[in-house]
mmCIF file of C-alpha atoms in Angstrom:
data_model
loop_
_atom_site.group_PDB
_atom_site.id
_atom_site.type_symbol
_atom_site.label_atom_id
_atom_site.label_comp_id
_atom_site.label_asym_id
_atom_site.label_seq_id
_atom_site.Cartn_x
_atom_site.Cartn_y
_atom_site.Cartn_z
ATOM 1 C CA MET G 32 -15.233 9.248 38.892
ATOM 2 C CA ALA G 33 -11.749 8.253 37.234
ATOM 3 C CA ALA G 34 -9.507 7.096 39.599
ATOM 4 C CA THR G 35 -6.666 9.068 40.838
ATOM 5 C CA ASP G 36 -4.094 7.239 40.985
ATOM 6 C CA GLU G 37 -2.527 5.481 38.208
ATOM 7 C CA ALA G 38 0.217 3.805 40.392
ATOM 8 C CA ARG G 39 -2.285 1.455 41.520
ATOM 9 C CA ASP G 40 -2.674 0.490 37.850
ATOM 10 C CA GLY G 41 -0.205 -1.844 37.875
ATOM 11 C CA GLU G 42 3.461 0.171 37.070
ATOM 12 C CA ARG G 43 5.218 -1.405 39.689
ATOM 13 C CA ARG G 44 8.314 -3.247 38.507
ATOM 14 C CA PRO G 45 9.522 -6.396 40.330
ATOM 15 C CA ALA G 46 12.723 -5.247 42.721
ATOM 16 C CA ASP G 47 16.221 -5.376 41.195
ATOM 17 C CA GLY G 48 18.002 -9.034 42.260
ATOM 18 C CA GLU G 49 14.995 -10.679 42.675
ATOM 19 C CA ARG G 50 16.447 -12.990 40.017
ATOM 20 C CA ASP G 51 19.732 -13.496 42.110
ATOM 21 C CA GLY G 52 17.625 -15.820 44.679
ATOM 22 C CA ALA G 53 19.074 -19.185 43.592
ATOM 23 C CA ARG G 54 22.787 -17.842 44.386
ATOM 24 C CA PRO G 55 22.714 -18.657 48.454
ATOM 25 C CA GLY G 56 21.516 -22.121 47.477
ATOM 26 C CA ALA G 57 24.086 -22.451 45.281
ATOM 27 C CA ALA G 58 26.786 -21.735 47.457
ATOM 28 C CA GLY G 59 25.803 -23.466 50.470
ATOM 29 C CA ALA G 60 25.271 -26.939 48.164
ATOM 30 C CA GLU G 61 28.980 -26.849 47.785
ATOM 31 C CA ALA G 62 29.772 -25.669 51.477
ATOM 32 C CA GLY G 63 29.038 -29.638 52.535
ATOM 33 C CA PRO G 64 31.540 -32.152 54.084
ATOM 34 C CA ASP G 65 32.065 -33.367 50.590
ATOM 35 C CA ALA G 66 33.299 -30.167 48.815
ATOM 36 C CA GLY G 67 36.317 -30.534 47.109
ATOM 37 C CA ALA G 68 36.655 -34.256 47.545
ATOM 38 C CA ARG G 69 36.141 -35.033 43.750
ATOM 39 C CA PRO G 70 35.277 -33.075 40.758
ATOM 40 C CA ALA G 71 32.330 -35.642 39.806
ATOM 41 C CA GLY G 72 30.824 -34.484 43.268
ATOM 42 C CA ARG G 73 31.242 -30.725 42.731
ATOM 43 C CA ARG G 74 29.546 -31.024 39.274
ATOM 44 C CA LEU G 75 27.175 -32.999 40.542
ATOM 45 C CA THR G 76 26.341 -30.700 43.503
ATOM 46 C CA ARG G 77 26.618 -27.620 41.031
ATOM 47 C CA ARG G 78 23.820 -29.616 39.175
ATOM 48 C CA ARG G 79 21.639 -29.712 42.134
ATOM 49 C CA ALA G 80 21.773 -26.263 42.922
ATOM 50 C CA LEU G 81 21.003 -25.200 39.641
ATOM 51 C CA LEU G 82 17.953 -27.431 39.390
ATOM 52 C CA LEU G 83 17.165 -25.917 42.595
ATOM 53 C CA GLY G 84 17.422 -22.679 41.863
ATOM 54 C CA GLY G 85 15.280 -23.288 37.992
ATOM 55 C CA GLY G 86 12.117 -21.738 39.776
ATOM 56 C CA ALA G 87 13.588 -18.541 40.440
ATOM 57 C CA ALA G 88 15.144 -18.455 36.975
ATOM 58 C CA VAL G 89 12.384 -19.280 35.105
ATOM 59 C CA ALA G 90 10.144 -16.482 37.188
ATOM 60 C CA ALA G 91 13.353 -13.867 36.256
ATOM 61 C CA GLY G 92 12.885 -14.804 32.857
ATOM 62 C CA ALA G 93 9.119 -14.651 32.694
ATOM 63 C CA ALA G 94 9.372 -10.885 34.602
ATOM 64 C CA ALA G 95 12.207 -10.245 31.647
ATOM 65 C CA VAL G 96 9.735 -10.868 28.920
ATOM 66 C CA ALA G 97 7.048 -9.154 30.415
ATOM 67 C CA ALA G 98 9.354 -6.098 30.640
ATOM 68 C CA ARG G 99 10.713 -6.110 27.232
ATOM 69 C CA GLU G 100 6.897 -6.341 26.000
ATOM 70 C CA GLU G 101 5.736 -3.387 28.131
ATOM 71 C CA LEU G 102 8.870 -1.637 26.615
ATOM 72 C CA ALA G 103 7.674 -2.867 22.776
ATOM 73 C CA HIS G 104 4.029 -1.530 23.568
ATOM 74 C CA TRP G 105 5.272 1.962 25.182
ATOM 75 C CA TRP G 106 7.783 2.565 22.308
ATOM 76 C CA TRP G 107 5.810 0.947 19.430
ATOM 77 C CA TRP G 108 3.888 4.344 18.459
ATOM 78 C CA ARG G 109 6.862 6.654 18.641
ATOM 79 C CA LEU G 110 8.602 4.603 15.645
ATOM 80 C CA PRO G 111 8.392 6.318 12.460
ATOM 81 C CA GLY G 112 5.055 5.849 10.338
ATOM 82 C CA ASN G 113 3.787 3.863 13.617
ATOM 83 C CA GLY G 114 1.993 6.678 15.233
ATOM 84 C CA ARG G 115 -0.796 7.618 14.258
ATOM 85 C CA PRO G 116 -1.456 10.881 12.731
ATOM 86 C CA ARG G 117 -3.412 13.762 15.287
ATOM 87 C CA LYS G 118 -4.024 17.449 15.011
ATOM 88 C CA GLU G 119 -4.642 19.713 17.538
ATOM 89 C CA GLY G 120 -8.266 20.075 18.943
ATOM 90 C CA GLU G 121 -9.361 16.790 16.684
ATOM 91 C CA VAL G 122 -12.220 14.640 17.958
ATOM 92 C CA ASP G 123 -13.418 11.441 17.780
ATOM 93 C CA PHE G 124 -16.893 12.133 18.509
ATOM 94 C CA ALA G 125 -18.685 14.816 16.044
ATOM 95 C CA GLY G 126 -19.928 17.892 17.675
ATOM 96 C CA ALA G 127 -17.892 17.042 20.964
ATOM 97 C CA GLN G 128 -16.339 20.298 23.169
ATOM 98 C CA TRP G 129 -12.639 19.678 22.825
ATOM 99 C CA SER G 130 -11.078 20.419 26.582
ATOM 100 C CA ALA G 131 -7.708 18.949 26.693
ATOM 101 C CA ALA G 132 -6.372 17.172 29.799
ATOM 102 C CA SER G 133 -3.185 17.404 31.314
ATOM 103 C CA PRO G 134 -0.775 15.249 29.743
ATOM 104 C CA ALA G 135 0.072 13.888 33.248
ATOM 105 C CA ASN G 136 -3.344 12.279 33.328
ATOM 106 C CA TYR G 137 -3.300 10.021 30.611
ATOM 107 C CA ARG G 138 -0.522 8.145 28.720
ATOM 108 C CA GLN G 139 -0.166 8.914 24.852
ATOM 109 C CA ALA G 140 -0.487 5.969 22.991
ATOM 110 C CA SER G 141 -1.744 4.584 19.473
ATOM 111 C CA ARG G 142 -5.154 2.597 19.908
ATOM 112 C CA PRO G 143 -6.042 0.119 18.812
ATOM 113 C CA ASP G 144 -2.627 -0.620 16.990
ATOM 114 C CA ASP G 145 -0.577 -0.898 20.230
ATOM 115 C CA TYR G 146 -3.724 -1.966 22.166
ATOM 116 C CA THR G 147 -7.101 -3.698 21.425
ATOM 117 C CA VAL G 148 -10.315 -1.377 22.568
ATOM 118 C CA ASP G 149 -13.271 -3.350 23.864
ATOM 119 C CA ARG G 150 -14.962 -1.904 26.757
ATOM 120 C CA VAL G 151 -16.590 1.520 27.900
ATOM 121 C CA VAL G 152 -16.746 2.489 31.444
ATOM 122 C CA VAL G 153 -19.249 4.515 32.687
ATOM 123 C CA HIS G 154 -18.774 7.182 35.100
ATOM 124 C CA VAL G 155 -20.197 9.642 37.097
ATOM 125 C CA VAL G 156 -18.750 12.740 38.354
ATOM 126 C CA GLN G 157 -20.090 13.545 41.486
ATOM 127 C CA GLY G 158 -20.056 17.311 40.552
ATOM 128 C CA SER G 159 -20.678 19.352 37.666
ATOM 129 C CA PHE G 160 -19.548 19.169 34.229
ATOM 130 C CA ALA G 161 -17.566 22.171 34.885
ATOM 131 C CA THR G 162 -15.834 20.717 37.813
ATOM 132 C CA ALA G 163 -14.753 17.453 35.573
ATOM 133 C CA LEU G 164 -12.861 19.481 32.808
ATOM 134 C CA LYS G 165 -11.252 21.659 35.795
ATOM 135 C CA VAL G 166 -9.687 18.857 37.800
ATOM 136 C CA PHE G 167 -8.590 17.012 34.542
ATOM 137 C CA ARG G 168 -6.924 19.959 33.385
ATOM 138 C CA ASP G 169 -4.867 19.687 36.795
ATOM 139 C CA PRO G 170 -1.540 17.980 36.333
ATOM 140 C CA PHE G 171 -1.768 16.850 39.906
ATOM 141 C CA HIS G 172 -5.279 15.487 39.827
ATOM 142 C CA GLU G 173 -3.792 11.925 38.318
ATOM 143 C CA ALA G 174 -6.800 10.895 36.370
ATOM 144 C CA SER G 175 -8.693 11.864 33.532
ATOM 145 C CA ALA G 176 -11.516 10.160 31.386
ATOM 146 C CA HIS G 177 -11.842 10.434 27.704
ATOM 147 C CA TYR G 178 -15.541 12.169 27.283
ATOM 148 C CA VAL G 179 -17.620 14.053 30.106
ATOM 149 C CA VAL G 180 -21.519 14.602 28.772
ATOM 150 C CA ARG G 181 -23.543 17.246 30.782
ATOM 151 C CA GLY G 182 -27.127 16.947 31.431
ATOM 152 C CA ASP G 183 -28.063 18.808 28.244
ATOM 153 C CA GLY G 184 -26.592 16.210 26.325
ATOM 154 C CA HIS G 185 -23.863 18.412 25.588
ATOM 155 C CA VAL G 186 -20.402 16.470 25.342
ATOM 156 C CA ALA G 187 -16.732 17.325 25.732
ATOM 157 C CA GLN G 188 -13.465 15.320 24.766
ATOM 158 C CA THR G 189 -10.970 15.513 27.131
ATOM 159 C CA VAL G 190 -8.237 12.799 25.971
ATOM 160 C CA ARG G 191 -8.319 11.208 22.332
ATOM 161 C CA GLU G 192 -9.407 7.382 22.122
ATOM 162 C CA LEU G 193 -5.770 6.920 20.926
ATOM 163 C CA ASP G 194 -4.888 7.729 24.030
ATOM 164 C CA VAL G 195 -5.015 5.735 27.554
ATOM 165 C CA ALA G 196 -6.614 7.749 30.009
ATOM 166 C CA PHE G 197 -6.006 7.198 33.539
ATOM 167 C CA HIS G 198 -9.867 6.958 34.424
ATOM 168 C CA ALA G 199 -10.725 2.866 35.888
ATOM 169 C CA GLY G 200 -8.152 2.664 38.296
ATOM 170 C CA ASN G 201 -6.910 -0.700 36.762
ATOM 171 C CA ARG G 202 -4.133 -0.684 34.491
ATOM 172 C CA GLY G 203 -5.608 -3.468 31.814
ATOM 173 C CA TYR G 204 -9.059 -1.636 31.790
ATOM 174 C CA ASN G 205 -7.325 1.655 31.175
ATOM 175 C CA GLU G 206 -5.693 0.051 28.088
ATOM 176 C CA ARG G 207 -8.297 -1.819 26.965
ATOM 177 C CA SER G 208 -11.072 0.798 27.513
ATOM 178 C CA VAL G 209 -12.536 4.260 26.679
ATOM 179 C CA GLY G 210 -13.783 6.749 29.843
ATOM 180 C CA ILE G 211 -17.030 8.342 30.158
ATOM 181 C CA GLU G 212 -18.232 10.574 32.576
ATOM 182 C CA HIS G 213 -21.732 12.026 33.480
ATOM 183 C CA ALA G 214 -22.111 15.177 35.447
ATOM 184 C CA GLY G 215 -24.042 14.530 38.503
ATOM 185 C CA PHE G 216 -24.086 12.557 41.605
ATOM 186 C CA VAL G 217 -24.712 8.733 42.046
ATOM 187 C CA ASP G 218 -27.455 9.362 44.804
ATOM 188 C CA ARG G 219 -29.476 12.179 42.733
ATOM 189 C CA PRO G 220 -31.516 10.132 40.094
ATOM 190 C CA GLU G 221 -32.344 13.546 38.654
ATOM 191 C CA SER G 222 -28.539 14.159 37.593
ATOM 192 C CA PHE G 223 -29.391 11.618 34.568
ATOM 193 C CA THR G 224 -31.760 13.141 31.953
ATOM 194 C CA ALA G 225 -33.339 11.939 29.014
ATOM 195 C CA ASP G 226 -30.984 14.262 26.898
ATOM 196 C CA MET G 227 -27.837 12.639 29.021
ATOM 197 C CA TYR G 228 -28.875 8.960 28.171
ATOM 198 C CA ALA G 229 -29.614 9.997 24.464
ATOM 199 C CA ALA G 230 -26.023 11.700 23.964
ATOM 200 C CA SER G 231 -24.129 9.110 25.822
ATOM 201 C CA ALA G 232 -25.567 6.407 23.874
ATOM 202 C CA ARG G 233 -24.759 7.916 20.918
ATOM 203 C CA LEU G 234 -21.319 8.424 22.135
ATOM 204 C CA THR G 235 -21.101 4.454 22.984
ATOM 205 C CA ALA G 236 -22.505 3.348 20.064
ATOM 206 C CA GLY G 237 -19.895 5.349 17.883
ATOM 207 C CA ILE G 238 -17.386 3.775 20.215
ATOM 208 C CA CYS G 239 -18.389 0.005 19.621
ATOM 209 C CA ARG G 240 -18.840 0.539 16.085
ATOM 210 C CA ARG G 241 -14.836 1.679 15.418
ATOM 211 C CA TYR G 242 -13.338 -0.943 17.483
ATOM 212 C CA ALA G 243 -16.046 -3.713 16.670
ATOM 213 C CA PHE G 244 -17.298 -4.971 20.140
ATOM 214 C CA PRO G 245 -20.824 -5.678 21.171
ATOM 215 C CA ALA G 246 -23.236 -3.469 23.243
ATOM 216 C CA ASP G 247 -23.810 -5.526 25.987
ATOM 217 C CA ARG G 248 -22.926 -5.878 29.534
ATOM 218 C CA GLU G 249 -20.104 -7.583 29.324
ATOM 219 C CA HIS G 250 -18.170 -4.724 27.242
ATOM 220 C CA VAL G 251 -20.064 -1.641 28.613
ATOM 221 C CA VAL G 252 -19.286 -1.734 32.364
ATOM 222 C CA GLY G 253 -19.824 0.622 35.363
ATOM 223 C CA HIS G 254 -16.840 2.046 37.292
ATOM 224 C CA VAL G 255 -17.773 -0.221 40.214
ATOM 225 C CA GLU G 256 -17.414 -3.251 37.997
ATOM 226 C CA VAL G 257 -13.948 -2.890 37.177
ATOM 227 C CA PRO G 258 -11.544 -5.413 39.059
ATOM 228 C CA GLY G 259 -10.036 -3.446 42.047
ATOM 229 C CA THR G 260 -11.856 -0.564 41.876
ATOM 230 C CA ASP G 261 -12.887 1.312 44.927
ATOM 231 C CA HIS G 262 -15.515 3.264 43.325
ATOM 232 C CA THR G 263 -19.250 2.786 43.229
ATOM 233 C CA ASP G 264 -20.377 4.622 39.784
ATOM 234 C CA PRO G 265 -22.640 5.047 38.079
ATOM 235 C CA GLY G 266 -25.037 3.990 41.311
ATOM 236 C CA PRO G 267 -28.165 2.165 41.742
ATOM 237 C CA HIS G 268 -30.307 5.097 39.464
ATOM 238 C CA TRP G 269 -28.187 4.519 36.961
ATOM 239 C CA ASP G 270 -30.623 2.627 34.367
ATOM 240 C CA TRP G 271 -28.471 -0.089 32.368
ATOM 241 C CA ASP G 272 -31.730 -1.417 30.483
ATOM 242 C CA ARG G 273 -32.610 1.811 28.847
ATOM 243 C CA TYR G 274 -29.187 2.858 28.441
ATOM 244 C CA LEU G 275 -28.156 -0.200 26.053
ATOM 245 C CA ALA G 276 -31.472 -0.513 24.718
ATOM 246 C CA LEU G 277 -30.770 3.337 23.435
ATOM 247 C CA VAL G 278 -27.142 2.435 22.486
ATOM 248 C CA ARG G 279 -28.314 -0.783 20.431
ATOM 249 C CA ALA G 280 -31.023 1.569 18.523
ATOM 250 C CA GLU G 281 -28.468 4.037 17.831
ATOM 251 C CA LEU G 282 -26.343 0.754 15.918
ATOM 252 C CA ARG G 283 -29.505 -0.099 13.636
ATOM 253 C CA ARG G 284 -29.105 3.339 12.203
ATOM 254 C CA PRO G 285 -26.853 3.761 9.363
ATOM 255 C CA ALA G 286 -23.185 4.482 10.229
ATOM 256 C CA GLY G 287 -22.104 8.075 10.761
ATOM 257 C CA ARG G 288 -19.188 10.017 11.726
ATOM 258 C CA ALA G 289 -19.860 9.524 15.538
#
């Protein structure tokens, strides 16, 4: 199931004051026996201190650049004319039921303009279809996926593909992927029905087509394969060969709305 702690997904920032680590070195360099002996000595000492502190300065500069880039990503879609249009209740997969997740469980964005999408992450709910929709509506759950697929093939969309759902337990993967939950349990092979496989394959094929990435095991992955994850889904009973064969068959069909 979707990971439940966005704080683990790289949201932390460097502590304030880390860039000041060079200052004690600079002060200490001027506190030696030659301090104040002659101007040239003082200039040499300051230069040495600057060189010694250069690594910290470079690191601080890199952190500042990263922070600016993240801020640009965060605000890009808010600028006039940049945000992708959206309508209440609109879905990205034809025929999907719209069941909105709590805004606390995803981050609004404007993908793929601000973040490239090149992954599908396959999840298993460890519960029912109704359970997944219920917890995604709960603002204290701190997680959601874009879609939930039921055993009979019915699909619900809870987060627009434009937005970053908190599903993978890895910030980079959240930003680059679409998360698909499947009702059922990892240790119950009967959870994974023919109707579920077929509907999910149509869904994944549409995502691959929309964002122009291949249907292979590099780009269609299980939650267990996400770096840093502590989840095991979709588990040993998920038939990857069958699933990808269905996805590729869908991709060979003429492109439709999904």
